[in-house]
Amino acid sequence: DSADGTALDALEKLYTQTENWESLKDVYRRKVELADDPDVQRQVLHILGQVYEYRLSDKERAIETYEQILVIEAGDVEAIQALDRLYGQTERWPDQLQILERAFEVSNQRSERVELRHRIGALWETKLADMPRAVEAYREVLGMAADRLVSYEPAHVDELAILLRHCLEHMQKPDGSAAWLRLSTRQL
């Protein structure tokens, strides 16, 4: 109904000007309910997620809101990035791992995919304490970056050297070396 939309727009403007975030969130929730277009729903949910996160400091409701966006559009990059950030802040490591995997799946930029796979390895290593999976993720990073080594481009060689150093550090750890050797010999 256009009268509802007009009234909601007026309330949105008023509550924004007066910084009445509690009431503003209700306006956005109502706008989502009234929207027939999924793109409009996503747009309003993004704003609502920001209100929850930045104005109301309600990380859990922000997470729920961004998750709702992914139900509408599974590859929404902004929602994925917001969930990555929020899962990290709330120390929801398994959820962060899943959202990083989703980010990896939807990314079509090679450098971003390498960075995401590296972050997945670091998460397995430092937060989930699963060294074999961490090493496997790091090996994938090296596999994705292997042709960069052949190209001899200085920027890529430096990046690869950092990754190799990181993997070698794991080989020297008693709990990581067996996993590394097992993974290495399996692919020979």
mmCIF file with all atom_site columns, C-alpha atoms in Angstrom:
data_model
loop_
_atom_site.group_PDB
_atom_site.id
_atom_site.type_symbol
_atom_site.label_atom_id
_atom_site.label_alt_id
_atom_site.label_comp_id
_atom_site.label_asym_id
_atom_site.label_entity_id
_atom_site.label_seq_id
_atom_site.pdbx_PDB_ins_code
_atom_site.Cartn_x
_atom_site.Cartn_y
_atom_site.Cartn_z
_atom_site.occupancy
_atom_site.B_iso_or_equiv
_atom_site.pdbx_formal_charge
_atom_site.auth_seq_id
_atom_site.auth_comp_id
_atom_site.auth_asym_id
_atom_site.auth_atom_id
_atom_site.pdbx_PDB_model_num
ATOM 1   C CA . ASP A 1 1   ? 0.000  0.000   0.000   1.00 0.00 ? 1   ASP A CA 1
ATOM 2   C CA . SER A 1 2   ? 1.450  3.374   -1.019  1.00 0.00 ? 2   SER A CA 1
ATOM 3   C CA . ALA A 1 3   ? 0.123  5.120   2.120   1.00 0.00 ? 3   ALA A CA 1
ATOM 4   C CA . ASP A 1 4   ? 2.084  2.693   4.289   1.00 0.00 ? 4   ASP A CA 1
ATOM 5   C CA . GLY A 1 5   ? 5.178  3.292   2.187   1.00 0.00 ? 5   GLY A CA 1
ATOM 6   C CA . THR A 1 6   ? 4.843  7.046   2.420   1.00 0.00 ? 6   THR A CA 1
ATOM 7   C CA . ALA A 1 7   ? 4.312  6.902   6.183   1.00 0.00 ? 7   ALA A CA 1
ATOM 8   C CA . LEU A 1 8   ? 7.289  4.577   6.610   1.00 0.00 ? 8   LEU A CA 1
ATOM 9   C CA . ASP A 1 9   ? 9.494  6.888   4.535   1.00 0.00 ? 9   ASP A CA 1
ATOM 10  C CA . ALA A 1 10  ? 8.475  9.841   6.727   1.00 0.00 ? 10  ALA A CA 1
ATOM 11  C CA . LEU A 1 11  ? 9.173  7.837   9.902   1.00 0.00 ? 11  LEU A CA 1
ATOM 12  C CA . GLU A 1 12  ? 12.515 6.687   8.507   1.00 0.00 ? 12  GLU A CA 1
ATOM 13  C CA . LYS A 1 13  ? 13.530 10.292  7.888   1.00 0.00 ? 13  LYS A CA 1
ATOM 14  C CA . LEU A 1 14  ? 12.336 11.433  11.332  1.00 0.00 ? 14  LEU A CA 1
ATOM 15  C CA . TYR A 1 15  ? 13.965 8.573   13.255  1.00 0.00 ? 15  TYR A CA 1
ATOM 16  C CA . THR A 1 16  ? 17.226 8.992   11.356  1.00 0.00 ? 16  THR A CA 1
ATOM 17  C CA . GLN A 1 17  ? 17.349 12.719  12.109  1.00 0.00 ? 17  GLN A CA 1
ATOM 18  C CA . THR A 1 18  ? 16.573 12.156  15.799  1.00 0.00 ? 18  THR A CA 1
ATOM 19  C CA . GLU A 1 19  ? 18.866 9.099   15.962  1.00 0.00 ? 19  GLU A CA 1
ATOM 20  C CA . ASN A 1 20  ? 16.045 6.964   17.331  1.00 0.00 ? 20  ASN A CA 1
ATOM 21  C CA . TRP A 1 21  ? 17.629 3.692   16.235  1.00 0.00 ? 21  TRP A CA 1
ATOM 22  C CA . GLU A 1 22  ? 15.251 1.407   18.127  1.00 0.00 ? 22  GLU A CA 1
ATOM 23  C CA . SER A 1 23  ? 12.249 2.814   16.298  1.00 0.00 ? 23  SER A CA 1
ATOM 24  C CA . LEU A 1 24  ? 14.137 3.013   13.019  1.00 0.00 ? 24  LEU A CA 1
ATOM 25  C CA . LYS A 1 25  ? 14.881 -0.702  13.072  1.00 0.00 ? 25  LYS A CA 1
ATOM 26  C CA . ASP A 1 26  ? 11.146 -1.383  13.350  1.00 0.00 ? 26  ASP A CA 1
ATOM 27  C CA . VAL A 1 27  ? 10.507 0.808   10.312  1.00 0.00 ? 27  VAL A CA 1
ATOM 28  C CA . TYR A 1 28  ? 13.054 -1.175  8.296   1.00 0.00 ? 28  TYR A CA 1
ATOM 29  C CA . ARG A 1 29  ? 11.613 -4.488  9.453   1.00 0.00 ? 29  ARG A CA 1
ATOM 30  C CA . ARG A 1 30  ? 8.185  -3.336  8.303   1.00 0.00 ? 30  ARG A CA 1
ATOM 31  C CA . LYS A 1 31  ? 9.618  -2.207  4.948   1.00 0.00 ? 31  LYS A CA 1
ATOM 32  C CA . VAL A 1 32  ? 11.075 -5.680  4.443   1.00 0.00 ? 32  VAL A CA 1
ATOM 33  C CA . GLU A 1 33  ? 7.688  -7.249  5.200   1.00 0.00 ? 33  GLU A CA 1
ATOM 34  C CA . LEU A 1 34  ? 5.937  -4.977  2.695   1.00 0.00 ? 34  LEU A CA 1
ATOM 35  C CA . ALA A 1 35  ? 8.477  -5.328  -0.115  1.00 0.00 ? 35  ALA A CA 1
ATOM 36  C CA . ASP A 1 36  ? 7.531  -7.720  -2.897  1.00 0.00 ? 36  ASP A CA 1
ATOM 37  C CA . ASP A 1 37  ? 10.813 -7.350  -4.770  1.00 0.00 ? 37  ASP A CA 1
ATOM 38  C CA . PRO A 1 38  ? 13.676 -9.501  -3.380  1.00 0.00 ? 38  PRO A CA 1
ATOM 39  C CA . ASP A 1 39  ? 16.221 -6.854  -4.425  1.00 0.00 ? 39  ASP A CA 1
ATOM 40  C CA . VAL A 1 40  ? 14.373 -4.223  -2.390  1.00 0.00 ? 40  VAL A CA 1
ATOM 41  C CA . GLN A 1 41  ? 14.218 -6.630  0.556   1.00 0.00 ? 41  GLN A CA 1
ATOM 42  C CA . ARG A 1 42  ? 17.970 -7.182  0.340   1.00 0.00 ? 42  ARG A CA 1
ATOM 43  C CA . GLN A 1 43  ? 18.654 -3.452  0.132   1.00 0.00 ? 43  GLN A CA 1
ATOM 44  C CA . VAL A 1 44  ? 16.554 -2.721  3.224   1.00 0.00 ? 44  VAL A CA 1
ATOM 45  C CA . LEU A 1 45  ? 18.022 -5.703  5.096   1.00 0.00 ? 45  LEU A CA 1
ATOM 46  C CA . HIS A 1 46  ? 21.520 -4.356  4.445   1.00 0.00 ? 46  HIS A CA 1
ATOM 47  C CA . ILE A 1 47  ? 20.539 -1.074  6.047   1.00 0.00 ? 47  ILE A CA 1
ATOM 48  C CA . LEU A 1 48  ? 18.854 -2.892  8.927   1.00 0.00 ? 48  LEU A CA 1
ATOM 49  C CA . GLY A 1 49  ? 21.975 -5.008  9.472   1.00 0.00 ? 49  GLY A CA 1
ATOM 50  C CA . GLN A 1 50  ? 24.060 -1.852  9.721   1.00 0.00 ? 50  GLN A CA 1
ATOM 51  C CA . VAL A 1 51  ? 21.629 -0.331  12.220  1.00 0.00 ? 51  VAL A CA 1
ATOM 52  C CA . TYR A 1 52  ? 21.861 -3.437  14.381  1.00 0.00 ? 52  TYR A CA 1
ATOM 53  C CA . GLU A 1 53  ? 25.630 -3.647  14.101  1.00 0.00 ? 53  GLU A CA 1
ATOM 54  C CA . TYR A 1 54  ? 26.735 -0.028  14.313  1.00 0.00 ? 54  TYR A CA 1
ATOM 55  C CA . ARG A 1 55  ? 23.905 1.871   16.003  1.00 0.00 ? 55  ARG A CA 1
ATOM 56  C CA . LEU A 1 56  ? 22.459 -0.680  18.409  1.00 0.00 ? 56  LEU A CA 1
ATOM 57  C CA . SER A 1 57  ? 25.606 -2.800  18.928  1.00 0.00 ? 57  SER A CA 1
ATOM 58  C CA . ASP A 1 58  ? 23.476 -5.924  18.594  1.00 0.00 ? 58  ASP A CA 1
ATOM 59  C CA . LYS A 1 59  ? 25.785 -8.307  16.797  1.00 0.00 ? 59  LYS A CA 1
ATOM 60  C CA . GLU A 1 60  ? 23.464 -11.311 17.068  1.00 0.00 ? 60  GLU A CA 1
ATOM 61  C CA . ARG A 1 61  ? 20.548 -9.478  15.418  1.00 0.00 ? 61  ARG A CA 1
ATOM 62  C CA . ALA A 1 62  ? 22.937 -8.134  12.783  1.00 0.00 ? 62  ALA A CA 1
ATOM 63  C CA . ILE A 1 63  ? 24.060 -11.707 12.087  1.00 0.00 ? 63  ILE A CA 1
ATOM 64  C CA . GLU A 1 64  ? 20.448 -12.866 11.775  1.00 0.00 ? 64  GLU A CA 1
ATOM 65  C CA . THR A 1 65  ? 19.738 -10.009 9.372   1.00 0.00 ? 65  THR A CA 1
ATOM 66  C CA . TYR A 1 66  ? 22.717 -10.743 7.124   1.00 0.00 ? 66  TYR A CA 1
ATOM 67  C CA . GLU A 1 67  ? 21.878 -14.447 7.179   1.00 0.00 ? 67  GLU A CA 1
ATOM 68  C CA . GLN A 1 68  ? 18.382 -13.508 5.995   1.00 0.00 ? 68  GLN A CA 1
ATOM 69  C CA . ILE A 1 69  ? 19.974 -11.736 3.027   1.00 0.00 ? 69  ILE A CA 1
ATOM 70  C CA . LEU A 1 70  ? 21.806 -14.937 2.077   1.00 0.00 ? 70  LEU A CA 1
ATOM 71  C CA . VAL A 1 71  ? 18.494 -16.808 2.032   1.00 0.00 ? 71  VAL A CA 1
ATOM 72  C CA . ILE A 1 72  ? 17.348 -14.341 -0.627  1.00 0.00 ? 72  ILE A CA 1
ATOM 73  C CA . GLU A 1 73  ? 20.667 -14.221 -2.515  1.00 0.00 ? 73  GLU A CA 1
ATOM 74  C CA . ALA A 1 74  ? 23.256 -16.846 -1.547  1.00 0.00 ? 74  ALA A CA 1
ATOM 75  C CA . GLY A 1 75  ? 26.110 -14.996 -3.243  1.00 0.00 ? 75  GLY A CA 1
ATOM 76  C CA . ASP A 1 76  ? 25.549 -11.521 -1.767  1.00 0.00 ? 76  ASP A CA 1
ATOM 77  C CA . VAL A 1 77  ? 29.156 -10.421 -1.282  1.00 0.00 ? 77  VAL A CA 1
ATOM 78  C CA . GLU A 1 78  ? 28.390 -7.590  1.152   1.00 0.00 ? 78  GLU A CA 1
ATOM 79  C CA . ALA A 1 79  ? 26.390 -9.917  3.415   1.00 0.00 ? 79  ALA A CA 1
ATOM 80  C CA . ILE A 1 80  ? 29.153 -12.537 3.253   1.00 0.00 ? 80  ILE A CA 1
ATOM 81  C CA . GLN A 1 81  ? 31.766 -9.938  4.231   1.00 0.00 ? 81  GLN A CA 1
ATOM 82  C CA . ALA A 1 82  ? 29.607 -8.652  7.076   1.00 0.00 ? 82  ALA A CA 1
ATOM 83  C CA . LEU A 1 83  ? 29.065 -12.180 8.399   1.00 0.00 ? 83  LEU A CA 1
ATOM 84  C CA . ASP A 1 84  ? 32.789 -12.908 8.148   1.00 0.00 ? 84  ASP A CA 1
ATOM 85  C CA . ARG A 1 85  ? 33.487 -9.834  10.270  1.00 0.00 ? 85  ARG A CA 1
ATOM 86  C CA . LEU A 1 86  ? 30.693 -10.515 12.787  1.00 0.00 ? 86  LEU A CA 1
ATOM 87  C CA . TYR A 1 87  ? 31.437 -14.217 13.182  1.00 0.00 ? 87  TYR A CA 1
ATOM 88  C CA . GLY A 1 88  ? 35.045 -13.294 13.919  1.00 0.00 ? 88  GLY A CA 1
ATOM 89  C CA . GLN A 1 89  ? 34.027 -10.643 16.453  1.00 0.00 ? 89  GLN A CA 1
ATOM 90  C CA . THR A 1 90  ? 31.677 -13.064 18.215  1.00 0.00 ? 90  THR A CA 1
ATOM 91  C CA . GLU A 1 91  ? 34.199 -15.917 17.991  1.00 0.00 ? 91  GLU A CA 1
ATOM 92  C CA . ARG A 1 92  ? 31.843 -18.186 16.094  1.00 0.00 ? 92  ARG A CA 1
ATOM 93  C CA . TRP A 1 93  ? 34.695 -20.007 14.365  1.00 0.00 ? 93  TRP A CA 1
ATOM 94  C CA . PRO A 1 94  ? 32.768 -22.839 12.666  1.00 0.00 ? 94  PRO A CA 1
ATOM 95  C CA . ASP A 1 95  ? 30.328 -20.275 11.249  1.00 0.00 ? 95  ASP A CA 1
ATOM 96  C CA . GLN A 1 96  ? 33.200 -18.092 10.105  1.00 0.00 ? 96  GLN A CA 1
ATOM 97  C CA . LEU A 1 97  ? 34.795 -21.090 8.421   1.00 0.00 ? 97  LEU A CA 1
ATOM 98  C CA . GLN A 1 98  ? 31.567 -21.786 6.515   1.00 0.00 ? 98  GLN A CA 1
ATOM 99  C CA . ILE A 1 99  ? 31.195 -18.172 5.407   1.00 0.00 ? 99  ILE A CA 1
ATOM 100 C CA . LEU A 1 100 ? 34.832 -18.061 4.261   1.00 0.00 ? 100 LEU A CA 1
ATOM 101 C CA . GLU A 1 101 ? 34.173 -21.201 2.209   1.00 0.00 ? 101 GLU A CA 1
ATOM 102 C CA . ARG A 1 102 ? 31.129 -19.501 0.678   1.00 0.00 ? 102 ARG A CA 1
ATOM 103 C CA . ALA A 1 103 ? 33.193 -16.391 -0.062  1.00 0.00 ? 103 ALA A CA 1
ATOM 104 C CA . PHE A 1 104 ? 35.766 -18.632 -1.764  1.00 0.00 ? 104 PHE A CA 1
ATOM 105 C CA . GLU A 1 105 ? 33.048 -20.248 -3.876  1.00 0.00 ? 105 GLU A CA 1
ATOM 106 C CA . VAL A 1 106 ? 31.556 -16.967 -5.094  1.00 0.00 ? 106 VAL A CA 1
ATOM 107 C CA . SER A 1 107 ? 34.841 -15.156 -5.691  1.00 0.00 ? 107 SER A CA 1
ATOM 108 C CA . ASN A 1 108 ? 36.148 -15.047 -9.228  1.00 0.00 ? 108 ASN A CA 1
ATOM 109 C CA . GLN A 1 109 ? 39.314 -13.096 -8.416  1.00 0.00 ? 109 GLN A CA 1
ATOM 110 C CA . ARG A 1 110 ? 42.361 -15.270 -8.100  1.00 0.00 ? 110 ARG A CA 1
ATOM 111 C CA . SER A 1 111 ? 44.177 -13.139 -5.518  1.00 0.00 ? 111 SER A CA 1
ATOM 112 C CA . GLU A 1 112 ? 41.056 -12.989 -3.352  1.00 0.00 ? 112 GLU A CA 1
ATOM 113 C CA . ARG A 1 113 ? 40.614 -16.777 -3.586  1.00 0.00 ? 113 ARG A CA 1
ATOM 114 C CA . VAL A 1 114 ? 44.243 -17.293 -2.503  1.00 0.00 ? 114 VAL A CA 1
ATOM 115 C CA . GLU A 1 115 ? 43.742 -14.913 0.439   1.00 0.00 ? 115 GLU A CA 1
ATOM 116 C CA . LEU A 1 116 ? 40.492 -16.634 1.464   1.00 0.00 ? 116 LEU A CA 1
ATOM 117 C CA . ARG A 1 117 ? 42.027 -20.119 1.324   1.00 0.00 ? 117 ARG A CA 1
ATOM 118 C CA . HIS A 1 118 ? 44.947 -18.842 3.413   1.00 0.00 ? 118 HIS A CA 1
ATOM 119 C CA . ARG A 1 119 ? 42.525 -17.405 5.986   1.00 0.00 ? 119 ARG A CA 1
ATOM 120 C CA . ILE A 1 120 ? 40.691 -20.742 6.045   1.00 0.00 ? 120 ILE A CA 1
ATOM 121 C CA . GLY A 1 121 ? 43.989 -22.481 6.802   1.00 0.00 ? 121 GLY A CA 1
ATOM 122 C CA . ALA A 1 122 ? 44.774 -20.006 9.568   1.00 0.00 ? 122 ALA A CA 1
ATOM 123 C CA . LEU A 1 123 ? 41.321 -20.517 11.068  1.00 0.00 ? 123 LEU A CA 1
ATOM 124 C CA . TRP A 1 124 ? 41.759 -24.295 11.055  1.00 0.00 ? 124 TRP A CA 1
ATOM 125 C CA . GLU A 1 125 ? 45.170 -23.840 12.644  1.00 0.00 ? 125 GLU A CA 1
ATOM 126 C CA . THR A 1 126 ? 44.604 -21.170 15.289  1.00 0.00 ? 126 THR A CA 1
ATOM 127 C CA . LYS A 1 127 ? 40.933 -21.318 16.244  1.00 0.00 ? 127 LYS A CA 1
ATOM 128 C CA . LEU A 1 128 ? 39.759 -24.834 15.416  1.00 0.00 ? 128 LEU A CA 1
ATOM 129 C CA . ALA A 1 129 ? 43.048 -26.597 16.286  1.00 0.00 ? 129 ALA A CA 1
ATOM 130 C CA . ASP A 1 130 ? 42.933 -28.973 13.324  1.00 0.00 ? 130 ASP A CA 1
ATOM 131 C CA . MET A 1 131 ? 46.458 -29.011 11.940  1.00 0.00 ? 131 MET A CA 1
ATOM 132 C CA . PRO A 1 132 ? 45.893 -31.592 9.163   1.00 0.00 ? 132 PRO A CA 1
ATOM 133 C CA . ARG A 1 133 ? 43.091 -29.481 7.703   1.00 0.00 ? 133 ARG A CA 1
ATOM 134 C CA . ALA A 1 134 ? 45.146 -26.319 8.149   1.00 0.00 ? 134 ALA A CA 1
ATOM 135 C CA . VAL A 1 135 ? 48.055 -27.823 6.277   1.00 0.00 ? 135 VAL A CA 1
ATOM 136 C CA . GLU A 1 136 ? 45.732 -29.056 3.538   1.00 0.00 ? 136 GLU A CA 1
ATOM 137 C CA . ALA A 1 137 ? 44.355 -25.529 3.117   1.00 0.00 ? 137 ALA A CA 1
ATOM 138 C CA . TYR A 1 138 ? 47.893 -24.105 2.988   1.00 0.00 ? 138 TYR A CA 1
ATOM 139 C CA . ARG A 1 139 ? 48.809 -26.717 0.378   1.00 0.00 ? 139 ARG A CA 1
ATOM 140 C CA . GLU A 1 140 ? 45.846 -25.571 -1.695  1.00 0.00 ? 140 GLU A CA 1
ATOM 141 C CA . VAL A 1 141 ? 47.143 -22.020 -1.433  1.00 0.00 ? 141 VAL A CA 1
ATOM 142 C CA . LEU A 1 142 ? 50.503 -23.140 -2.721  1.00 0.00 ? 142 LEU A CA 1
ATOM 143 C CA . GLY A 1 143 ? 48.828 -25.064 -5.538  1.00 0.00 ? 143 GLY A CA 1
ATOM 144 C CA . MET A 1 144 ? 46.821 -22.011 -6.566  1.00 0.00 ? 144 MET A CA 1
ATOM 145 C CA . ALA A 1 145 ? 49.936 -19.844 -6.468  1.00 0.00 ? 145 ALA A CA 1
ATOM 146 C CA . ALA A 1 146 ? 52.365 -22.323 -8.075  1.00 0.00 ? 146 ALA A CA 1
ATOM 147 C CA . ASP A 1 147 ? 52.244 -20.807 -11.544 1.00 0.00 ? 147 ASP A CA 1
ATOM 148 C CA . ARG A 1 148 ? 53.097 -17.441 -10.036 1.00 0.00 ? 148 ARG A CA 1
ATOM 149 C CA . LEU A 1 149 ? 56.434 -18.879 -8.976  1.00 0.00 ? 149 LEU A CA 1
ATOM 150 C CA . VAL A 1 150 ? 57.121 -19.887 -12.559 1.00 0.00 ? 150 VAL A CA 1
ATOM 151 C CA . SER A 1 151 ? 56.307 -16.392 -13.811 1.00 0.00 ? 151 SER A CA 1
ATOM 152 C CA . TYR A 1 152 ? 59.121 -14.877 -11.706 1.00 0.00 ? 152 TYR A CA 1
ATOM 153 C CA . GLU A 1 153 ? 57.152 -11.720 -11.107 1.00 0.00 ? 153 GLU A CA 1
ATOM 154 C CA . PRO A 1 154 ? 58.743 -10.120 -8.019  1.00 0.00 ? 154 PRO A CA 1
ATOM 155 C CA . ALA A 1 155 ? 55.447 -9.336  -6.272  1.00 0.00 ? 155 ALA A CA 1
ATOM 156 C CA . HIS A 1 156 ? 54.241 -12.911 -6.693  1.00 0.00 ? 156 HIS A CA 1
ATOM 157 C CA . VAL A 1 157 ? 57.521 -14.449 -5.607  1.00 0.00 ? 157 VAL A CA 1
ATOM 158 C CA . ASP A 1 158 ? 57.427 -12.429 -2.384  1.00 0.00 ? 158 ASP A CA 1
ATOM 159 C CA . GLU A 1 159 ? 53.858 -13.538 -1.733  1.00 0.00 ? 159 GLU A CA 1
ATOM 160 C CA . LEU A 1 160 ? 54.756 -17.165 -2.393  1.00 0.00 ? 160 LEU A CA 1
ATOM 161 C CA . ALA A 1 161 ? 57.831 -16.925 -0.158  1.00 0.00 ? 161 ALA A CA 1
ATOM 162 C CA . ILE A 1 162 ? 55.639 -15.810 2.735   1.00 0.00 ? 162 ILE A CA 1
ATOM 163 C CA . LEU A 1 163 ? 53.283 -18.740 2.176   1.00 0.00 ? 163 LEU A CA 1
ATOM 164 C CA . LEU A 1 164 ? 56.156 -21.207 1.915   1.00 0.00 ? 164 LEU A CA 1
ATOM 165 C CA . ARG A 1 165 ? 57.700 -19.867 5.109   1.00 0.00 ? 165 ARG A CA 1
ATOM 166 C CA . HIS A 1 166 ? 54.352 -20.290 6.866   1.00 0.00 ? 166 HIS A CA 1
ATOM 167 C CA . CYS A 1 167 ? 54.055 -23.912 5.695   1.00 0.00 ? 167 CYS A CA 1
ATOM 168 C CA . LEU A 1 168 ? 57.647 -24.684 6.671   1.00 0.00 ? 168 LEU A CA 1
ATOM 169 C CA . GLU A 1 169 ? 56.977 -23.390 10.170  1.00 0.00 ? 169 GLU A CA 1
ATOM 170 C CA . HIS A 1 170 ? 54.281 -26.030 10.486  1.00 0.00 ? 170 HIS A CA 1
ATOM 171 C CA . MET A 1 171 ? 56.632 -28.742 9.303   1.00 0.00 ? 171 MET A CA 1
ATOM 172 C CA . GLN A 1 172 ? 58.902 -27.948 12.237  1.00 0.00 ? 172 GLN A CA 1
ATOM 173 C CA . LYS A 1 173 ? 56.155 -28.263 14.840  1.00 0.00 ? 173 LYS A CA 1
ATOM 174 C CA . PRO A 1 174 ? 55.849 -31.723 16.373  1.00 0.00 ? 174 PRO A CA 1
ATOM 175 C CA . ASP A 1 175 ? 52.065 -31.756 15.967  1.00 0.00 ? 175 ASP A CA 1
ATOM 176 C CA . GLY A 1 176 ? 52.201 -30.446 12.407  1.00 0.00 ? 176 GLY A CA 1
ATOM 177 C CA . SER A 1 177 ? 55.092 -32.332 10.886  1.00 0.00 ? 177 SER A CA 1
ATOM 178 C CA . ALA A 1 178 ? 53.397 -35.747 10.760  1.00 0.00 ? 178 ALA A CA 1
ATOM 179 C CA . ALA A 1 179 ? 50.324 -34.253 9.133   1.00 0.00 ? 179 ALA A CA 1
ATOM 180 C CA . TRP A 1 180 ? 52.480 -32.406 6.617   1.00 0.00 ? 180 TRP A CA 1
ATOM 181 C CA . LEU A 1 181 ? 54.411 -35.548 5.689   1.00 0.00 ? 181 LEU A CA 1
ATOM 182 C CA . ARG A 1 182 ? 51.214 -37.594 5.419   1.00 0.00 ? 182 ARG A CA 1
ATOM 183 C CA . LEU A 1 183 ? 49.625 -35.001 3.140   1.00 0.00 ? 183 LEU A CA 1
ATOM 184 C CA . SER A 1 184 ? 52.805 -34.616 1.085   1.00 0.00 ? 184 SER A CA 1
ATOM 185 C CA . THR A 1 185 ? 53.295 -38.309 0.381   1.00 0.00 ? 185 THR A CA 1
ATOM 186 C CA . ARG A 1 186 ? 49.615 -38.820 -0.433  1.00 0.00 ? 186 ARG A CA 1
ATOM 187 C CA . GLN A 1 187 ? 49.942 -36.512 -3.426  1.00 0.00 ? 187 GLN A CA 1
ATOM 188 C CA . LEU A 1 188 ? 53.168 -37.953 -4.820  1.00 0.00 ? 188 LEU A CA 1
#
